[in-house]
Amino acid sequence: MSKPTVVVLDYGSGNIRSAERALERAGAQVTVTADVDAALNADGLFVPGVGAYAACMAGLKAVKGDRIIGRRLAGGRPVLGICVGMQILFERGVEHGVETAGCDEWPGTVERLDAPIIPHMGWNTLDVPEGSRLFAGLEADARFYFVHSYGVRKWELTDTGRMAAPLVTWATHGEPFVAAVENGPLSATQFHPEKSGDAGAHVLENWLKQLA
């Protein structure tokens, strides 16, 4: 059986080699590139993200990443965003008083967490909804690795009744925030699965199963 092909979108956002290695260990054939055709045609697109929201959006637009994501989703082709690669999928981000437009796949604002210790750095558990495919087979107390100061504090997409509502996973650091979303072909995690040991590897394996 052939391995699913995954493109890790290279748009200048941090060290992506750990993501490449984690996906390979999970069973994918991985290419790191910003090539539009490769990103559109792969079985799965992995969107990393480290650093400031505005810088990530600028880098993404420079390689037409926002259009790539939109075209893939229009065709039902799977996309997985992690950390800031999840945050840029929302409508906007606000950092240091500066508002930046995101990809607007989901309504909502990425903003500074209201917590006594910032950044939120380290291991945390999740509140996973019933029916999750990303977290299927994991224990309820599985822990995942986070490094962030900003997040989505309120889920704003209402159920229209025309399609299945997205599955939203929450975590808490000072206050609840969105830790993962599963929305048809579009999935995302605020935590770093590639840095989350066996639990993170399991999440990546679950995502790769959805690429068949």
mmCIF file of C-alpha atoms in Angstrom:
data_model
loop_
_atom_site.group_PDB
_atom_site.id
_atom_site.type_symbol
_atom_site.label_atom_id
_atom_site.label_comp_id
_atom_site.label_asym_id
_atom_site.label_seq_id
_atom_site.Cartn_x
_atom_site.Cartn_y
_atom_site.Cartn_z
ATOM 1 C CA MET A 1 0.000 0.000 0.000
ATOM 2 C CA SER A 2 1.444 3.364 -1.049
ATOM 3 C CA LYS A 3 2.122 6.062 1.514
ATOM 4 C CA PRO A 4 -0.052 9.186 1.460
ATOM 5 C CA THR A 5 1.737 12.229 0.067
ATOM 6 C CA VAL A 6 1.941 15.302 2.283
ATOM 7 C CA VAL A 7 3.363 18.718 1.476
ATOM 8 C CA VAL A 8 4.659 20.736 4.424
ATOM 9 C CA LEU A 9 4.101 24.283 3.211
ATOM 10 C CA ASP A 10 7.394 26.168 3.368
ATOM 11 C CA TYR A 11 6.602 29.858 3.768
ATOM 12 C CA GLY A 12 9.421 30.910 6.071
ATOM 13 C CA SER A 13 7.686 30.150 9.360
ATOM 14 C CA GLY A 14 10.145 28.606 11.779
ATOM 15 C CA ASN A 15 11.860 25.239 11.863
ATOM 16 C CA ILE A 16 9.712 22.775 9.943
ATOM 17 C CA ARG A 17 12.109 19.826 9.859
ATOM 18 C CA SER A 18 10.687 18.351 13.069
ATOM 19 C CA ALA A 19 7.244 18.337 11.439
ATOM 20 C CA GLU A 20 8.689 16.675 8.344
ATOM 21 C CA ARG A 21 10.314 13.930 10.410
ATOM 22 C CA ALA A 22 7.208 13.372 12.548
ATOM 23 C CA LEU A 23 5.001 12.997 9.479
ATOM 24 C CA GLU A 24 7.451 10.558 7.924
ATOM 25 C CA ARG A 25 7.482 8.475 11.091
ATOM 26 C CA ALA A 26 3.665 8.517 11.064
ATOM 27 C CA GLY A 27 3.708 6.978 7.598
ATOM 28 C CA ALA A 28 3.641 9.825 5.073
ATOM 29 C CA GLN A 29 5.741 10.555 2.022
ATOM 30 C CA VAL A 30 6.703 14.157 2.770
ATOM 31 C CA THR A 31 7.861 17.067 0.626
ATOM 32 C CA VAL A 32 8.778 20.469 2.076
ATOM 33 C CA THR A 33 8.021 23.078 -0.566
ATOM 34 C CA ALA A 34 6.168 26.254 -1.493
ATOM 35 C CA ASP A 35 5.469 24.980 -5.012
ATOM 36 C CA VAL A 36 1.812 25.697 -5.779
ATOM 37 C CA ASP A 37 1.165 22.640 -7.939
ATOM 38 C CA ALA A 38 2.777 20.281 -5.429
ATOM 39 C CA ALA A 39 0.792 21.815 -2.565
ATOM 40 C CA LEU A 40 -2.463 21.563 -4.494
ATOM 41 C CA ASN A 41 -1.960 17.995 -5.662
ATOM 42 C CA ALA A 42 -0.643 16.298 -2.510
ATOM 43 C CA ASP A 43 -2.994 14.037 -0.569
ATOM 44 C CA GLY A 44 -2.580 16.300 2.453
ATOM 45 C CA LEU A 45 -1.295 19.828 3.117
ATOM 46 C CA PHE A 46 0.416 20.551 6.449
ATOM 47 C CA VAL A 47 0.566 24.241 7.403
ATOM 48 C CA PRO A 48 3.090 24.977 10.183
ATOM 49 C CA GLY A 49 3.426 28.288 11.985
ATOM 50 C CA VAL A 50 5.771 29.819 14.531
ATOM 51 C CA GLY A 51 6.066 33.450 15.559
ATOM 52 C CA ALA A 52 3.915 36.518 15.113
ATOM 53 C CA TYR A 53 0.526 36.325 13.405
ATOM 54 C CA ALA A 54 1.193 39.240 11.051
ATOM 55 C CA ALA A 55 4.555 37.848 9.950
ATOM 56 C CA CYS A 56 3.057 34.415 9.312
ATOM 57 C CA MET A 57 0.247 35.878 7.211
ATOM 58 C CA ALA A 58 2.726 37.947 5.201
ATOM 59 C CA GLY A 59 4.843 34.874 4.542
ATOM 60 C CA LEU A 60 1.795 32.790 3.664
ATOM 61 C CA LYS A 61 0.528 35.346 1.149
ATOM 62 C CA ALA A 62 3.988 35.676 -0.391
ATOM 63 C CA VAL A 63 3.797 32.043 -1.545
ATOM 64 C CA LYS A 64 0.040 32.220 -2.305
ATOM 65 C CA GLY A 65 -0.570 29.928 0.656
ATOM 66 C CA ASP A 66 -3.918 31.493 1.480
ATOM 67 C CA ARG A 67 -5.137 30.730 -2.053
ATOM 68 C CA ILE A 68 -3.716 27.209 -1.912
ATOM 69 C CA ILE A 69 -5.610 26.501 1.306
ATOM 70 C CA GLY A 70 -8.820 27.931 -0.137
ATOM 71 C CA ARG A 71 -8.556 25.950 -3.381
ATOM 72 C CA ARG A 72 -7.820 22.711 -1.557
ATOM 73 C CA LEU A 73 -10.772 23.138 0.772
ATOM 74 C CA ALA A 74 -13.078 24.039 -2.115
ATOM 75 C CA GLY A 75 -12.213 20.652 -3.585
ATOM 76 C CA GLY A 76 -12.511 18.800 -0.267
ATOM 77 C CA ARG A 77 -8.742 18.181 -0.057
ATOM 78 C CA PRO A 78 -7.412 17.780 3.523
ATOM 79 C CA VAL A 79 -5.450 20.543 5.261
ATOM 80 C CA LEU A 80 -3.915 20.450 8.753
ATOM 81 C CA GLY A 81 -2.691 23.640 10.420
ATOM 82 C CA ILE A 82 -0.682 23.698 13.658
ATOM 83 C CA CYS A 83 0.114 26.449 16.184
ATOM 84 C CA VAL A 84 0.103 29.765 14.280
ATOM 85 C CA GLY A 85 -0.754 27.659 11.229
ATOM 86 C CA MET A 86 -4.059 27.064 13.011
ATOM 87 C CA GLN A 87 -4.465 30.669 14.127
ATOM 88 C CA ILE A 88 -4.165 32.115 10.611
ATOM 89 C CA LEU A 89 -7.185 30.030 9.564
ATOM 90 C CA PHE A 90 -9.395 32.343 11.627
ATOM 91 C CA GLU A 91 -10.810 35.685 10.568
ATOM 92 C CA ARG A 92 -8.279 37.921 12.282
ATOM 93 C CA GLY A 93 -5.432 38.160 14.754
ATOM 94 C CA VAL A 94 -4.714 40.988 17.199
ATOM 95 C CA GLU A 95 -1.192 41.320 18.587
ATOM 96 C CA HIS A 96 0.206 44.414 20.350
ATOM 97 C CA GLY A 97 -2.820 46.402 19.211
ATOM 98 C CA VAL A 98 -2.277 45.528 15.549
ATOM 99 C CA GLU A 99 -5.108 43.724 13.768
ATOM 100 C CA THR A 100 -4.217 41.449 10.859
ATOM 101 C CA ALA A 101 -6.670 39.739 8.509
ATOM 102 C CA GLY A 102 -6.374 35.957 8.439
ATOM 103 C CA CYS A 103 -7.543 33.348 5.938
ATOM 104 C CA ASP A 104 -11.115 33.659 7.271
ATOM 105 C CA GLU A 105 -11.956 29.963 7.013
ATOM 106 C CA TRP A 106 -13.582 30.336 10.441
ATOM 107 C CA PRO A 107 -14.959 33.448 12.158
ATOM 108 C CA GLY A 108 -13.120 34.434 15.297
ATOM 109 C CA THR A 109 -10.248 36.442 16.718
ATOM 110 C CA VAL A 110 -6.818 35.290 17.845
ATOM 111 C CA GLU A 111 -5.869 37.382 20.880
ATOM 112 C CA ARG A 112 -3.665 37.324 23.959
ATOM 113 C CA LEU A 113 -4.704 34.751 26.531
ATOM 114 C CA ASP A 114 -5.833 36.041 29.909
ATOM 115 C CA ALA A 115 -3.592 33.932 32.143
ATOM 116 C CA PRO A 116 -1.259 34.585 35.089
ATOM 117 C CA ILE A 117 1.699 33.074 33.235
ATOM 118 C CA ILE A 118 2.366 33.867 29.571
ATOM 119 C CA PRO A 119 3.429 32.210 27.354
ATOM 120 C CA HIS A 120 1.549 28.975 27.878
ATOM 121 C CA MET A 121 4.514 26.659 27.527
ATOM 122 C CA GLY A 122 4.456 22.968 28.356
ATOM 123 C CA TRP A 123 2.141 19.985 28.549
ATOM 124 C CA ASN A 124 -1.612 20.177 28.906
ATOM 125 C CA THR A 125 -4.666 17.947 28.681
ATOM 126 C CA LEU A 126 -7.628 18.474 26.358
ATOM 127 C CA ASP A 127 -11.409 18.460 26.507
ATOM 128 C CA VAL A 128 -12.168 16.414 23.380
ATOM 129 C CA PRO A 129 -15.711 16.240 21.943
ATOM 130 C CA GLU A 130 -17.412 12.944 21.228
ATOM 131 C CA GLY A 131 -16.891 11.700 17.694
ATOM 132 C CA SER A 132 -13.411 13.162 17.203
ATOM 133 C CA ARG A 133 -11.360 11.412 14.536
ATOM 134 C CA LEU A 134 -8.093 13.233 15.294
ATOM 135 C CA PHE A 135 -8.071 12.019 18.893
ATOM 136 C CA ALA A 136 -9.671 8.608 18.364
ATOM 137 C CA GLY A 137 -7.974 5.879 20.390
ATOM 138 C CA LEU A 138 -6.285 8.234 22.869
ATOM 139 C CA GLU A 139 -6.814 8.219 26.620
ATOM 140 C CA ALA A 140 -8.782 11.123 28.099
ATOM 141 C CA ASP A 141 -5.719 12.247 30.086
ATOM 142 C CA ALA A 142 -3.355 12.339 27.086
ATOM 143 C CA ARG A 143 -1.113 15.406 27.215
ATOM 144 C CA PHE A 144 0.090 17.643 24.396
ATOM 145 C CA TYR A 145 2.824 20.247 24.094
ATOM 146 C CA PHE A 146 1.898 23.925 23.742
ATOM 147 C CA VAL A 147 4.013 27.048 23.182
ATOM 148 C CA HIS A 148 1.888 30.175 22.661
ATOM 149 C CA SER A 149 0.714 33.448 24.169
ATOM 150 C CA TYR A 150 -2.258 33.970 21.861
ATOM 151 C CA GLY A 151 -5.262 31.858 21.037
ATOM 152 C CA VAL A 152 -8.945 31.773 20.147
ATOM 153 C CA ARG A 153 -10.889 32.386 23.352
ATOM 154 C CA LYS A 154 -14.368 32.150 21.833
ATOM 155 C CA TRP A 155 -15.736 29.856 19.126
ATOM 156 C CA GLU A 156 -17.959 32.033 16.940
ATOM 157 C CA LEU A 157 -19.167 29.711 14.165
ATOM 158 C CA THR A 158 -22.811 28.848 14.721
ATOM 159 C CA ASP A 159 -24.465 25.680 13.443
ATOM 160 C CA THR A 160 -26.407 26.489 10.276
ATOM 161 C CA GLY A 161 -28.018 23.056 10.147
ATOM 162 C CA ARG A 162 -26.953 22.583 6.523
ATOM 163 C CA MET A 163 -23.844 20.593 7.359
ATOM 164 C CA ALA A 164 -22.229 18.873 10.301
ATOM 165 C CA ALA A 165 -21.019 21.309 12.937
ATOM 166 C CA PRO A 166 -17.231 21.439 13.429
ATOM 167 C CA LEU A 167 -15.826 19.498 16.367
ATOM 168 C CA VAL A 168 -14.028 21.886 18.697
ATOM 169 C CA THR A 169 -11.519 20.662 21.292
ATOM 170 C CA TRP A 170 -10.687 22.949 24.214
ATOM 171 C CA ALA A 171 -7.816 23.317 26.666
ATOM 172 C CA THR A 172 -7.432 25.641 29.648
ATOM 173 C CA HIS A 173 -4.575 27.932 30.610
ATOM 174 C CA GLY A 174 -5.957 30.671 32.811
ATOM 175 C CA GLU A 175 -9.110 30.428 30.699
ATOM 176 C CA PRO A 176 -10.492 28.025 28.073
ATOM 177 C CA PHE A 177 -9.151 28.374 24.531
ATOM 178 C CA VAL A 178 -9.580 26.442 21.285
ATOM 179 C CA ALA A 179 -6.993 23.661 21.171
ATOM 180 C CA ALA A 180 -8.133 21.888 17.979
ATOM 181 C CA VAL A 181 -10.817 22.010 15.309
ATOM 182 C CA GLU A 182 -12.098 19.307 12.970
ATOM 183 C CA ASN A 183 -14.212 20.741 10.154
ATOM 184 C CA GLY A 184 -14.541 18.355 7.218
ATOM 185 C CA PRO A 185 -11.290 18.495 5.212
ATOM 186 C CA LEU A 186 -9.916 21.283 7.439
ATOM 187 C CA SER A 187 -8.277 20.310 10.725
ATOM 188 C CA ALA A 188 -6.055 22.292 13.064
ATOM 189 C CA THR A 189 -4.309 22.090 16.424
ATOM 190 C CA GLN A 190 -2.968 24.849 18.661
ATOM 191 C CA PHE A 191 -0.502 22.405 20.192
ATOM 192 C CA HIS A 192 2.512 20.935 18.381
ATOM 193 C CA PRO A 193 1.790 17.278 17.533
ATOM 194 C CA GLU A 194 5.368 16.856 16.307
ATOM 195 C CA LYS A 195 6.619 17.772 19.805
ATOM 196 C CA SER A 196 3.952 15.854 21.739
ATOM 197 C CA GLY A 197 5.538 12.392 21.901
ATOM 198 C CA ASP A 198 3.408 9.298 21.376
ATOM 199 C CA ALA A 199 0.122 11.197 21.741
ATOM 200 C CA GLY A 200 1.104 13.670 19.035
ATOM 201 C CA ALA A 201 2.289 10.865 16.757
ATOM 202 C CA HIS A 202 -1.090 9.205 17.217
ATOM 203 C CA VAL A 203 -2.871 12.405 16.161
ATOM 204 C CA LEU A 204 -0.743 12.600 13.002
ATOM 205 C CA GLU A 205 -1.442 8.946 12.234
ATOM 206 C CA ASN A 206 -5.177 9.578 12.668
ATOM 207 C CA TRP A 207 -4.970 12.521 10.262
ATOM 208 C CA LEU A 208 -3.068 10.492 7.668
ATOM 209 C CA LYS A 209 -5.826 7.860 7.770
ATOM 210 C CA GLN A 210 -8.218 10.541 6.560
ATOM 211 C CA LEU A 211 -6.140 11.162 3.418
ATOM 212 C CA ALA A 212 -7.008 7.852 1.762
#
